[in-house]
Structures are given as structure tokens and as C-alpha cells.
Short mmCIF file of C-alpha atoms in Angstrom, two decimals:
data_model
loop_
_atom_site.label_atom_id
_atom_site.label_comp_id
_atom_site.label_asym_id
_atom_site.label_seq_id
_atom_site.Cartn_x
_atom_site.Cartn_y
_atom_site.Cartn_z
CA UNK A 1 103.81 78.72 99.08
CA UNK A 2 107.33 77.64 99.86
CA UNK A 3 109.00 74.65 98.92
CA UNK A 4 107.45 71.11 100.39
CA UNK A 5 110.12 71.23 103.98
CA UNK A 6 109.20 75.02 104.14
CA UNK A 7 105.48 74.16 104.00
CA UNK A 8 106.23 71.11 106.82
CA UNK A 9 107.95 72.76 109.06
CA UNK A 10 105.33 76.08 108.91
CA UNK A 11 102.57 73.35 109.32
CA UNK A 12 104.00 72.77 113.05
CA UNK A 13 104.07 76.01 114.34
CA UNK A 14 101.04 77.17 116.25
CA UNK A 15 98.93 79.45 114.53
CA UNK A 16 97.90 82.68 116.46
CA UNK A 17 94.36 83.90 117.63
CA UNK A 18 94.11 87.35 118.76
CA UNK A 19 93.89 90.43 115.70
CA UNK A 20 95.24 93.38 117.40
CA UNK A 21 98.03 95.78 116.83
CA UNK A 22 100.67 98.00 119.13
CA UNK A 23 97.90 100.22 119.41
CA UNK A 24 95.39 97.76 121.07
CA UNK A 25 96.55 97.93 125.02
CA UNK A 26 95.15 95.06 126.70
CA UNK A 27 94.62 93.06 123.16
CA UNK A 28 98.03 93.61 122.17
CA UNK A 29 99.37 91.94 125.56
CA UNK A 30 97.15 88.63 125.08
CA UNK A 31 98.32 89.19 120.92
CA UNK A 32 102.11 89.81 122.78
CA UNK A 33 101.61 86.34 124.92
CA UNK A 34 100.53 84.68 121.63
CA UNK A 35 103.71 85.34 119.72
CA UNK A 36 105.81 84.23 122.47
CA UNK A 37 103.96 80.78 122.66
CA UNK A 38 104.55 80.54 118.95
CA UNK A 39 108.07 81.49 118.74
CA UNK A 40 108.85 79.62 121.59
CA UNK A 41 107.38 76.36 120.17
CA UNK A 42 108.83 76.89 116.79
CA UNK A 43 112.35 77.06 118.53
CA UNK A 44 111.89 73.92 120.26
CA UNK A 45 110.81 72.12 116.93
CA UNK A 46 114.10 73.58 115.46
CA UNK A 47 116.31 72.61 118.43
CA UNK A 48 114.53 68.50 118.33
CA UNK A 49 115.34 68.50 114.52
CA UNK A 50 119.12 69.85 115.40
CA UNK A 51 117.67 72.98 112.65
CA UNK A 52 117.93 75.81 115.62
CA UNK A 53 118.48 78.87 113.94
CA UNK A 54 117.51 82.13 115.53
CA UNK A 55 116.81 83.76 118.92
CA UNK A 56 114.62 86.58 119.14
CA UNK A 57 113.44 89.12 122.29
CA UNK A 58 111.59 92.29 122.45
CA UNK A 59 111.77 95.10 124.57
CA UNK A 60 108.80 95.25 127.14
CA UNK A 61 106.02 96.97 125.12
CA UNK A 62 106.68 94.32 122.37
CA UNK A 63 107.66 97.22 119.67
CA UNK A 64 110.57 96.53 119.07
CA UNK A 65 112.39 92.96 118.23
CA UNK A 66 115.85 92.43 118.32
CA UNK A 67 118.22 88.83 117.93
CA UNK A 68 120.59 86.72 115.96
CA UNK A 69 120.17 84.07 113.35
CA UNK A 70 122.76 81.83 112.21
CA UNK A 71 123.42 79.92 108.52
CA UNK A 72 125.43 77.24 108.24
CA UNK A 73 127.67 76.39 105.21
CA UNK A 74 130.44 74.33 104.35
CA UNK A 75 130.58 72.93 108.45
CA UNK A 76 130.87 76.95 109.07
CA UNK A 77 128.44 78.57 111.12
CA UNK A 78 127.70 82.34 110.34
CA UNK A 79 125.91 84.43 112.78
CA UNK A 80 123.71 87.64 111.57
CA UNK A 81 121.86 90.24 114.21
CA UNK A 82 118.42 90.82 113.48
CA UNK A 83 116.18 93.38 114.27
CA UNK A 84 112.76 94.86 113.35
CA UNK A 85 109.59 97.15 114.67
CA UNK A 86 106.18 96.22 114.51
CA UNK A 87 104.12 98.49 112.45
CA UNK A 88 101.19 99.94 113.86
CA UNK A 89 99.03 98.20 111.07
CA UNK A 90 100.13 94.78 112.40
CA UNK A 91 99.26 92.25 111.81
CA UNK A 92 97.67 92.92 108.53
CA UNK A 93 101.25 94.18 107.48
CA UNK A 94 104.25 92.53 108.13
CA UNK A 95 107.16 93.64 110.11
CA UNK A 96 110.29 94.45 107.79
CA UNK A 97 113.28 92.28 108.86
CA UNK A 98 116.83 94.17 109.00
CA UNK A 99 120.00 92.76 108.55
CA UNK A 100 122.41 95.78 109.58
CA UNK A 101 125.80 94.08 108.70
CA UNK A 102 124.73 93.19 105.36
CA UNK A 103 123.52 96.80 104.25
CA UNK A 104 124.99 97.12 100.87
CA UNK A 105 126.20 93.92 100.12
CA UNK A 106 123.48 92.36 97.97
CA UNK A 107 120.85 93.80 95.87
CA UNK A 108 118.18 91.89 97.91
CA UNK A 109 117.65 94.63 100.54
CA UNK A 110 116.89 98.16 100.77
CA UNK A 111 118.93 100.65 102.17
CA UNK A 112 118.98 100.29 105.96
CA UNK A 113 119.16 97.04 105.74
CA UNK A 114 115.01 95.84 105.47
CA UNK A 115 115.48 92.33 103.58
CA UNK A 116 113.54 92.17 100.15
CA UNK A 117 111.09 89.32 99.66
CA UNK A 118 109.83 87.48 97.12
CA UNK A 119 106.66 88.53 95.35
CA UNK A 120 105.17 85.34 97.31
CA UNK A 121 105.47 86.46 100.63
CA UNK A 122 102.86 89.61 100.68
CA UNK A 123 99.72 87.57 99.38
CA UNK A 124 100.67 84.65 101.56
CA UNK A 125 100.51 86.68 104.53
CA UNK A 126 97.67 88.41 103.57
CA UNK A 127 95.85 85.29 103.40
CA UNK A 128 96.78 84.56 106.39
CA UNK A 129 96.12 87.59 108.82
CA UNK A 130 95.91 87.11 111.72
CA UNK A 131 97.01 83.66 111.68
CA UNK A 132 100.37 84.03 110.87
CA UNK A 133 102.70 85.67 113.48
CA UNK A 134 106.55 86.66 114.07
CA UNK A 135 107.53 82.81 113.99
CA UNK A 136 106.16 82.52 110.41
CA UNK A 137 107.52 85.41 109.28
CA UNK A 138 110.94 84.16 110.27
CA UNK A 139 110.34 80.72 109.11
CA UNK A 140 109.00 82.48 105.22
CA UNK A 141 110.77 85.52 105.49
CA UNK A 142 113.93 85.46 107.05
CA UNK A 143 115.12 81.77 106.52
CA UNK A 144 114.24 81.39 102.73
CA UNK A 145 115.97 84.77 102.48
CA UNK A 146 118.93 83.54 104.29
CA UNK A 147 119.32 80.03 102.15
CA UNK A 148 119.81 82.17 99.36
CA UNK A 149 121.62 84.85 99.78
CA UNK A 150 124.02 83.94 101.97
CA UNK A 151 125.77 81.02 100.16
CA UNK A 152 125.33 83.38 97.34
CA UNK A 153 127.55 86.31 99.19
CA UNK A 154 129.98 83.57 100.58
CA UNK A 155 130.71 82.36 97.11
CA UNK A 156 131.28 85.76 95.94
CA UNK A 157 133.65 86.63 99.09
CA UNK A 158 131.39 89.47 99.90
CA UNK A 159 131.21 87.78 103.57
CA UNK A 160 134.01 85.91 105.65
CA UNK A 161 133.46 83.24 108.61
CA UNK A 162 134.44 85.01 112.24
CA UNK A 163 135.76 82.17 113.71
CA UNK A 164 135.30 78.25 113.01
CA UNK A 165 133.10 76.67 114.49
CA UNK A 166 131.83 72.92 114.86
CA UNK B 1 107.20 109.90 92.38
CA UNK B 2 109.01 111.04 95.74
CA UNK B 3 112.40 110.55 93.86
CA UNK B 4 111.27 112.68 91.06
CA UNK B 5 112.68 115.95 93.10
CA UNK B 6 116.18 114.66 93.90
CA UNK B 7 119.04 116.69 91.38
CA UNK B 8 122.86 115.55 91.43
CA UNK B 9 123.49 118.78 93.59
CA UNK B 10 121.21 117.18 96.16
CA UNK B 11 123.10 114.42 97.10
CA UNK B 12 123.33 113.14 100.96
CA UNK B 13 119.76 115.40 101.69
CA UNK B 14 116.87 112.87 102.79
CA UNK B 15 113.85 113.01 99.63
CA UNK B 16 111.71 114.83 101.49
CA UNK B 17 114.50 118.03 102.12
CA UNK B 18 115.55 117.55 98.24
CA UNK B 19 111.66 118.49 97.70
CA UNK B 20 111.45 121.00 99.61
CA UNK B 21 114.34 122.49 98.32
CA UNK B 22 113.25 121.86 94.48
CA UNK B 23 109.58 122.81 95.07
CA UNK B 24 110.61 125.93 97.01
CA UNK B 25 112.95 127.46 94.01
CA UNK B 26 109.41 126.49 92.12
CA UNK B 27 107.36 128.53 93.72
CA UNK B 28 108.50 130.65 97.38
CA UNK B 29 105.13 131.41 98.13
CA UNK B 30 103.91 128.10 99.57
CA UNK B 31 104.06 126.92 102.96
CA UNK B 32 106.41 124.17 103.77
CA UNK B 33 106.42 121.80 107.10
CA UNK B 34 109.11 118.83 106.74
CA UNK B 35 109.53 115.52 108.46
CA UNK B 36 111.76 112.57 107.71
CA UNK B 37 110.89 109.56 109.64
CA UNK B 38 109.02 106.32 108.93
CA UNK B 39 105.42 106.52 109.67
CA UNK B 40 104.58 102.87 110.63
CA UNK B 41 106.13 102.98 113.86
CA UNK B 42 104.13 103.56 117.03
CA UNK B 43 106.01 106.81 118.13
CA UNK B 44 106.15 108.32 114.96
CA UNK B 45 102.41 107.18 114.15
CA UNK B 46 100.58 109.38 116.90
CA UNK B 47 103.07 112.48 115.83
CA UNK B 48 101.93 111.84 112.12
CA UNK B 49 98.29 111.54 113.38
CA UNK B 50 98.79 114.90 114.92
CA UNK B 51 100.09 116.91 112.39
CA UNK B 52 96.81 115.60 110.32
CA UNK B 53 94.42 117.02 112.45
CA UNK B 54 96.51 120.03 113.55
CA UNK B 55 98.77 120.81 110.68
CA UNK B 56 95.89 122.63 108.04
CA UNK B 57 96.76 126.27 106.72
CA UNK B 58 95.69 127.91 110.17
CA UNK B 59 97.35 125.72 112.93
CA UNK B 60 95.04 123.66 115.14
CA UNK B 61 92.63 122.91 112.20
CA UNK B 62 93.13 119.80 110.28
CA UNK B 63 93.95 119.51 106.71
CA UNK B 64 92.49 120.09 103.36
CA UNK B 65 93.69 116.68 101.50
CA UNK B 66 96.33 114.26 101.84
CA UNK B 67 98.21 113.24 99.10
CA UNK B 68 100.02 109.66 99.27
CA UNK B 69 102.97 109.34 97.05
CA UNK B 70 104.65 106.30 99.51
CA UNK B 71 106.53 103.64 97.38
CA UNK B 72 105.74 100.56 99.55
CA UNK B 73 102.34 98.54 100.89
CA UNK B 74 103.26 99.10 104.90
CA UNK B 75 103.41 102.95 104.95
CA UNK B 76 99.68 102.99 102.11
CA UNK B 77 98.29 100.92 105.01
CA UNK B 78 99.46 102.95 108.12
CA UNK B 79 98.06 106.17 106.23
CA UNK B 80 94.83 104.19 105.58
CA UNK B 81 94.36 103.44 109.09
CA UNK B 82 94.76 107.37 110.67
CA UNK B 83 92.47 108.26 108.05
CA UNK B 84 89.83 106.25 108.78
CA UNK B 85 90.40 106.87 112.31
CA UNK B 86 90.25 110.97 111.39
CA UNK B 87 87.40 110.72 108.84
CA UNK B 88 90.01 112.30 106.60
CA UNK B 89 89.70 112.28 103.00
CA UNK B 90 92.94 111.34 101.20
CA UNK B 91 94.16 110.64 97.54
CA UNK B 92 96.36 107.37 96.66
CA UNK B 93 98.40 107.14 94.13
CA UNK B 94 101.04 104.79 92.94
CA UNK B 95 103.26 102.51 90.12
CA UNK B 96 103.19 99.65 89.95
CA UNK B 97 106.31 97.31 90.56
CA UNK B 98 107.10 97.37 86.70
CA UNK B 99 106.57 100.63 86.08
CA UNK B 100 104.32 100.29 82.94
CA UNK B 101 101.11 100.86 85.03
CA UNK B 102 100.01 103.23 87.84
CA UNK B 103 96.91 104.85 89.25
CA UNK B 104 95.30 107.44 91.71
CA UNK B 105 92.04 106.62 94.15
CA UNK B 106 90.24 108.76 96.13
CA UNK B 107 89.10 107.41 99.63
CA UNK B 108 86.52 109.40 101.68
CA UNK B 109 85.99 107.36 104.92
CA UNK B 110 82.94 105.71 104.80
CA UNK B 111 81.71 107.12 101.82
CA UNK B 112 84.51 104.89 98.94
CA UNK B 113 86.05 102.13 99.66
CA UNK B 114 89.04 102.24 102.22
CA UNK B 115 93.08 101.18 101.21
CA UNK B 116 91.95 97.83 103.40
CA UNK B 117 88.47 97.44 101.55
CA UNK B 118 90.26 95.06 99.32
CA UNK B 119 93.01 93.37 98.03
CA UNK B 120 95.55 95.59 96.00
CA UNK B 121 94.03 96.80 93.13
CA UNK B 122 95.94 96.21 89.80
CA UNK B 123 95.85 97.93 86.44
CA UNK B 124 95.44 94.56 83.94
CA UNK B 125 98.80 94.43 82.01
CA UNK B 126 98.06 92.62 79.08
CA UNK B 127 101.83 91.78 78.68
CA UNK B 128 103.54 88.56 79.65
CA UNK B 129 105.08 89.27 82.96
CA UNK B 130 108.57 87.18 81.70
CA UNK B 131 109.74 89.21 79.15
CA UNK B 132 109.87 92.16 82.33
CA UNK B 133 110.67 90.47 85.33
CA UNK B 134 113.93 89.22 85.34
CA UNK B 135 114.95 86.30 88.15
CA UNK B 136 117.00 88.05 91.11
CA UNK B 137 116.35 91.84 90.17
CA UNK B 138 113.31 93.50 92.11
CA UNK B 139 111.39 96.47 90.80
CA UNK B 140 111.76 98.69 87.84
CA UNK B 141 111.16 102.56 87.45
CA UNK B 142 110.23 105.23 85.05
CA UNK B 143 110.11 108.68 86.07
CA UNK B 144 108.18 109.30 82.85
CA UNK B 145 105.06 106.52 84.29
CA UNK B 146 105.53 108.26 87.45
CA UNK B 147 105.64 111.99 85.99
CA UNK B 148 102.22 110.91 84.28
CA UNK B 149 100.49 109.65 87.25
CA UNK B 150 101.79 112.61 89.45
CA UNK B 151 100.07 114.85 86.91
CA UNK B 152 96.33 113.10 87.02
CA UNK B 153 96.87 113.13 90.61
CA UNK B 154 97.24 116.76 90.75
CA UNK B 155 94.80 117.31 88.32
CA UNK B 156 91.81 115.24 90.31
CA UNK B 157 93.66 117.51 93.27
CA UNK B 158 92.44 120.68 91.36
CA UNK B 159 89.16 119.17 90.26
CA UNK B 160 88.13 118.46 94.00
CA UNK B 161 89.54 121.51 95.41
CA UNK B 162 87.82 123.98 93.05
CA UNK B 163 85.07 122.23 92.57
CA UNK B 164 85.05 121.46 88.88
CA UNK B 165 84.94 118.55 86.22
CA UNK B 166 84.43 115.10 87.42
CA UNK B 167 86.68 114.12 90.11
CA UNK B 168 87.64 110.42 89.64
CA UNK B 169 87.23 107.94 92.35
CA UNK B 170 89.78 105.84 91.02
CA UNK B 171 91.98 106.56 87.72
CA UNK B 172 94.44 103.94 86.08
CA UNK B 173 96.89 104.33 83.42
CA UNK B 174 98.19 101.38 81.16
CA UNK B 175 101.49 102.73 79.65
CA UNK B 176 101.57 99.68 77.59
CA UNK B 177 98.66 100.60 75.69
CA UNK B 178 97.90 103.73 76.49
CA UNK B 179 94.63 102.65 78.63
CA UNK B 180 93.00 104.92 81.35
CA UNK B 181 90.41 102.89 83.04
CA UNK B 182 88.26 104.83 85.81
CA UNK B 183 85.88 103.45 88.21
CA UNK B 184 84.59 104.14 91.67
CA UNK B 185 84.03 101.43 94.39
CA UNK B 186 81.65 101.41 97.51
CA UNK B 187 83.22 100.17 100.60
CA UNK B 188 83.63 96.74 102.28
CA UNK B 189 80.39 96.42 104.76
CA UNK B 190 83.22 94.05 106.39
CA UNK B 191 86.14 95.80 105.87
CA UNK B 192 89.07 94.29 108.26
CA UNK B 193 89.77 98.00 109.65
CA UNK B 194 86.92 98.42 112.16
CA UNK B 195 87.02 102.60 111.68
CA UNK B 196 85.93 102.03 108.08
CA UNK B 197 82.93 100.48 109.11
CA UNK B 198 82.57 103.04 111.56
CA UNK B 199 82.91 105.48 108.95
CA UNK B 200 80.03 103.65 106.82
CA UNK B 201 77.85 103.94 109.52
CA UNK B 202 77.95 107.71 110.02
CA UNK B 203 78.12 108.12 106.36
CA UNK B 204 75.25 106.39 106.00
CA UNK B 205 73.42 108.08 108.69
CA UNK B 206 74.49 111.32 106.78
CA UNK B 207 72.86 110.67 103.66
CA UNK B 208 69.41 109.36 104.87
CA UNK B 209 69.46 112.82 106.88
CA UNK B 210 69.56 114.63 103.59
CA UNK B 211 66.37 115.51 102.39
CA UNK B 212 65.25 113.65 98.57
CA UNK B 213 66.45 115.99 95.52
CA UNK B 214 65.03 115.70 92.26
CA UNK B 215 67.88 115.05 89.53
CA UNK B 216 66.15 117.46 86.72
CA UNK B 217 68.11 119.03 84.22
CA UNK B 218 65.78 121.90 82.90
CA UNK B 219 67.57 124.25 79.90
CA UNK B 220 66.55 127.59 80.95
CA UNK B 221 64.66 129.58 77.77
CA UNK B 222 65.49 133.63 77.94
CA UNK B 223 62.00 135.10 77.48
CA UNK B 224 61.77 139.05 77.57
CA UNK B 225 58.52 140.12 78.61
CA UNK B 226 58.02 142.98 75.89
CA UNK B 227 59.65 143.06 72.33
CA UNK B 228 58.68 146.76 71.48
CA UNK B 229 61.21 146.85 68.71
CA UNK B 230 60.20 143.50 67.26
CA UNK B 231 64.34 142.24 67.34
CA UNK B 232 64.38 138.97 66.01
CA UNK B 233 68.00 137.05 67.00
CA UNK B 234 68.78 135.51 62.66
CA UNK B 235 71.97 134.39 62.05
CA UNK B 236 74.89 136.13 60.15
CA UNK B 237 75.61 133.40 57.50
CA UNK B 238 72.37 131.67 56.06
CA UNK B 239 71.65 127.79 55.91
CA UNK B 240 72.82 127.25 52.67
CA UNK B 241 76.12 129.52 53.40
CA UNK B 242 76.80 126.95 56.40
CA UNK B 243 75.78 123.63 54.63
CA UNK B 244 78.36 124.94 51.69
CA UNK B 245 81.45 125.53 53.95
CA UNK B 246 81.38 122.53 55.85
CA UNK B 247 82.88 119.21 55.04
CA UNK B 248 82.79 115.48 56.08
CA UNK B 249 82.97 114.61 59.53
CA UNK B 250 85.32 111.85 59.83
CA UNK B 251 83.93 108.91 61.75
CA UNK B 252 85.77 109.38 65.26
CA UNK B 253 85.38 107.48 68.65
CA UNK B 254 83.47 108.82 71.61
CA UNK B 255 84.95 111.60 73.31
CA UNK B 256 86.48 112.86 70.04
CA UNK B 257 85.79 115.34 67.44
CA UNK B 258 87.09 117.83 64.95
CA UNK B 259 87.86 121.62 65.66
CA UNK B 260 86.38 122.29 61.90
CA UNK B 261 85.39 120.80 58.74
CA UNK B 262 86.55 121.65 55.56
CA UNK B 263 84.70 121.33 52.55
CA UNK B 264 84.89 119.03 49.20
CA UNK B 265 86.06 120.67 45.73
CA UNK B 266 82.38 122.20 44.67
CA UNK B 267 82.21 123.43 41.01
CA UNK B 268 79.23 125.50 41.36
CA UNK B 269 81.40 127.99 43.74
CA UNK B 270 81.43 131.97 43.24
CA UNK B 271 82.88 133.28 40.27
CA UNK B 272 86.55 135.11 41.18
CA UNK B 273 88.55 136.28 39.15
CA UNK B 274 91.63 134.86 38.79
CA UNK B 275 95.45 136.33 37.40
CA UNK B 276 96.33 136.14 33.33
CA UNK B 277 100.09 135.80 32.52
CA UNK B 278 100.78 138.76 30.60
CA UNK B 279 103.65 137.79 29.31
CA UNK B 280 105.72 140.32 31.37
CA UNK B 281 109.00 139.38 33.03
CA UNK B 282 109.42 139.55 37.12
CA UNK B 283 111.44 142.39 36.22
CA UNK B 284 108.45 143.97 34.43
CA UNK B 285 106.34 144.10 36.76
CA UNK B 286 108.64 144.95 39.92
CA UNK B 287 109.15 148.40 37.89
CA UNK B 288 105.68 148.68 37.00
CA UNK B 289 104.67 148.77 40.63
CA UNK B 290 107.39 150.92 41.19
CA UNK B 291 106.54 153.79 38.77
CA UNK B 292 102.93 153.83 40.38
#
């Protein structure tokens, strides 16, 4: 796994119950109610330990996921949108994170945007199904992705703050 | 192997239009239905669904075969899944992540093991993974690994259409050391994707309807009823002639052999007659044959 804070903080969000996909109708709602619980838990634990990073919604079927996450270096906050589908094969597969605005910039995404992970991820989360849901994904997926590249792309000037902030 | 259509002049088209395109100039005659999108999505699943059952050679019928030639886990997974669901039997293929090993598998719902039977398989590399992984960079390719492992696939594609040789249930290829494992694997009684085990059921169902067939393999012997002629079948060149014009057999491995032998120097061969210099120049002899 993850380094030792990675592995704490995943440790305290609530694991998930229900196995069922988009496809499942009345499964996927109680699967739908389960992610919500999780995510909304996780963002609590983030905003106690003053680590709040992300917000994330979906549209009503729960298909589609759409939000912001936000990095902070140097005292400078930078703020990202997110987005991602759920694959019909979920959760046994992953959803594929997409960071529009940084399409192109670093050679740790595919075109479109889909963030590449580490070779780590996959076999973690397949150990996992159906355990692990969208809050773990963004707490192994998008986070450790985002402590590295982006001080990475700030250093090289490839990215520039908005506005100051704090 | 989905890249291995794009040319310069291509540029901007999506990979499936640049095959099209390629495979079209290749041959005009065959029968081309295109669609771009990604097939792990809900809406595009059921349309991709669809065009499996409906999209065969005589519309409304489902297809032959489907071929997977997808470069990621996801999209291997989402095909899995409406194949199980259709009872459809499909071929995987793939290369691996550093492009020194790939393979091709044949799933028949119910009857092999499913994509989600188990855990990826991987073709042993025998290599140590830090001299090709390099920290920050993520996959490698070869169009040559792939070009290989398109052409097996196509090949067990031929095999199971036409009904010939032995169609491989799985098929790996070691570029490293030029290794081509084969195998065949039953399916997972608890395979996570609960259409497998559907398919296991009926498959099994299938086969105890089938009634019990001897495996005998009996060489037929020609007999003619009457010989009124007395024709006896001898062969042109005696023993002798045959032990005398073949050679050592050099000590090969299973599966290979020589086209012919040739034989050691023998001193007891026929007597020939062989040419005398006659002292004559070329010159000589070039008008000698001329004044014949």
C-alpha cells in the first residue's frame, strides 16, 4: 500500500457493503447511498484534521461524478475540477479520474485527461472489491497523484496560482 | 495492436477510422461497421451489447467471434461481462505493459475460464523488471511484439473458424526468450461475475446431455475384395537403395525434424566414370565442339 499517513487516514473511512454496478437498479441505489455515507464521512475526517481537499456530486442516476480538489503549496492553494463515469463493471474496475485542465501538461495522464496510476493501485483495489468505494479511490488515486505531480508542474512553471489565497 | 493501422497521412482520424481506412485499401471486399466511443459507460454499454447480438453478417443475427485488441484492464472487463451475459464466444489478446510479452485466450462462456475467472494472467519474464521500468515513465511499446501477437491471434481466428489444427485456449509469447507457452483453464465455480457461473451451469447441463463417445483411433486398411490380376503395391527403390541414400539424423528437439538426409562419403559407391585432362587448351576444345 501507500505510505504509513496514506494507510491511516484510508483506515478511517468506512468501508462499503453492497457489490453492484450502474446496471443493478435497486442494488445500485442502496450501493449509491453507500458511497455517499463514505464520502461524506471521509470529508468530515478531512475537514476535523484541517486536510479538506475535494468536493464531489453526481448527477441523479449516480453515472456520472463531477467536483473540485484543491493542493496546497508554498501557503498557495490550487484548485483542479474533477470528473469521472462509473464503468458498468464497477466496482470490480475502477472509475478513471480526469483532470481536464491539465490534459497535456505531464506525462502522467492519458489523453483526455484520465490520471495514470501507479502499478500499486490496480491490485490494491482488486483486493479490495467491493470494499473499497469512490472515497478510497480519491484518497489512493487522486490525492497521491496530486502530491506528486503538482509540486512537480509548479516547479517547472507548467501551472500558475489564480489568485492568492490564505 | 489498434495503433498498428495509423500512417502519418492519417493524422487527426480516431484509430478505429485510420483502420478502416488502412484495412479497406487492403482488401474492398469486406464489410465494415465503425464506432468510436468508450465502451465502459452505461449508454454506450447497451448500444455495444446490441450491435453483438444484432451486428453478424445478416443483420439481426449475432456475431461469429469477437476479437479484443483493447489496450487497458476497464474496457477487457466490460467486454467480459456482455459476453458472459450473451453466451458469446470471444478471443483476448494483449501486451503486456513492457512490451516483451503478450498473449491470446479464448473464452467460451461457461465452457473456459471467463476474463474475471482470475487474476490477470502474466507471461513469466525471466528478466529483472529494473533494468526496463524506469521511475516516472509508464508503459513501453513494440509494434513488432504486437505485430507477432496480432498474427497468432488471427491464426487461432482461422483455426476455429475453419475448423482445423488445434485451436489454443490460451497462447503466450516471451519475446525475451523466444517462449510460447499454451495452456487451457476451466472456469472459476465462483467466479465474481454471476453470468459466468450461469454459463457453467448450462454448459454443464450441455455436456451430460451428450451421449458417451468412444475416443478410438482405428487406421483404416484398403482391402479389395478380388485381386484377379495378382497386383502387388513394391516399392520403386529397394531397401538397400534407401538405407544407402540416407544419412544421419541429427538429434533434434520435439516438434522438429529434417526435410532430408544426406548421406556419409561411402567408398563402395557405383563405378562412374569420371573426365581425363587431355592436355588440350580451353581453346581446344571450344573448337572441337564447334567443328562437330
Amino acid at each position: 500500500m501507500a505510505d504509513e499517513a496514506t494507510r491511516r487516514i484510508v483506515s478511517e473511512i468506512p468501508v462499503l457493503k453492497t457489490n453492484a454496478g450502474p446496471r443493478d437498479r435497486e442494488l445500485w441505489v442502496q450501493r449509491l447511498k453507500e458511497e455517499y455515507q463514505s464520502l461524506i464521512r471521509y470529508v468530515e475526517n478531512n475537514k476535523n484534521a484541517d486536510t479538506d481537499w475535494f468536493r464531489l456530486e453526481s448527477n441523479k442516476e449516480g453515472t456520472r461524478w463531477f467536483g473540485k480538489c484543491w493542493y496546497i503549496h508554498d501557503l498557495l492553494k490550487y484548485e483542479f475540477d474533477i470528473e469521472f463515469d462509473i464503468p458498468i463493471t464497477y466496482p470490480t474496475t475502477a472509475p478513471e479520474i480526469a483532470v481536464p485542465e491539465l490534459d497535456g501538461k505531464t506525462a502522467k495522464m492519458y489523453r483526455g485527461g484520465k490520471i495514470c496510476l501507479t502499478d500499486h493501485f490496480k491490485p490494491l483495489w482488486a483486493r479490495n472489491v467491493p470494499k473499497f468505494g469512490l472515497a478510497h479511490l480519491m484518497a489512493l488515486g487522486l490525492g497521491p497523484w496530486l502530491a506528486v505531480e503538482i509540486p512537480d508542474l509548479i516547479q517547472k512553471g507548467v501551472i500558475q496560482h489564480k489568485e492568492k489565497c490564505n | 495492436m489498434n495503433r498498428l493501422f495509423f500512417q502519418p497521412h492519417q493524422a487527426g482520424l480516431s484509430k478505429v477510422q485510420a483502420a478502416e481506412h488502412t484495412l479497406r485499401n487492403i482488401n474492398p471486399d469486406v464489410l465494415f461497421e465503425v464506432h468510436n466511443y468508450n465502451i465502459t459507460t452505461v449508454e454506450n454499454f447497451q448500444h455495444f451489447m446490441d450491435r453483438i447480438s444484432n451486428g453478424g453478417l445478416e443483420e439481426g443475427k449475432p456475431v461469429d467471434l469477437v476479437l479484443s485488441c483493447v489496450d487497458n484492464f476497464e474496457a477487457r472487463m466490460a467486454i467480459n461481462t456482455a459476453c458472459n451475459e450473451l453466451g458469446q464466444t470471444w478471443m483476448e489478446s494483449g501486451v503486456s505493459e513492457n512490451a516483451v510479452s503478450g498473449h491470446i485466450q479464448l473464452i467460451i462462456p461457461g465452457e473456459s475460464a471467463c476474463f474475471a475467472c482470475a487474476p490477470p494472467l502474466v507471461v513469466a519474464a525471466n528478466i529483472d523488471e529494473k533494468t526496463l521500468k524506469r521511475e516516472g515513465v509508464c508503459a513501453a511499446s513494440l509494434p513488432t511484439t504486437m505485430g507477432v501477437v496480432a498474427g497468432i491471434l488471427v491464426q487461432n481466428v482461422l483455426k476455429f473458424l475453419l475448423n482445423f489444427g488445434t485451436v489454443s485456449f490460451y497462447l503466450g509469447y516471451n519475446a525475451m526468450q523466444d517462449f510460447f507457452p499454451t495452456m487451457s483453464m476451466k472456469p472459476n465455480p465462483q467466479c465474481d461475475d454471476r453470468n459466468c457461473r450461469k454459463q457453467q451451469e448450462e454448459y454443464k447441463k450441455k455436456v451430460a446431455a451428450l451421449p458417451k463417445q468412444e475416443a478410438v483411433q482405428e487406421e483404416e486398411e484398403i482391402i479389395h475384395e478380388d485381386n484377379e490380376w495378382g497386383i502387388e503395391l513394391v516399392s520403386e527403390v529397394s531397401e538397400e537403395e534407401l538405407k544407402k541414400s540416407s544419412g544421419p539424423v541429427p538429434n533434434l528437439p520435439e516438434g522438429i525434424t529434417v526435410a532430408y538426409t544426406i548421406p556419409k562419403k561411402q567408398e563402395d559407391s557405383v563405378p562412374q566414370v569420371t573426365v581425363e585432362d587431355s592436355g588440350e587448351s580451353l581453346e581446344d576444345l571450344m573448337a572441337k565442339m564447334k567443328n562437330m
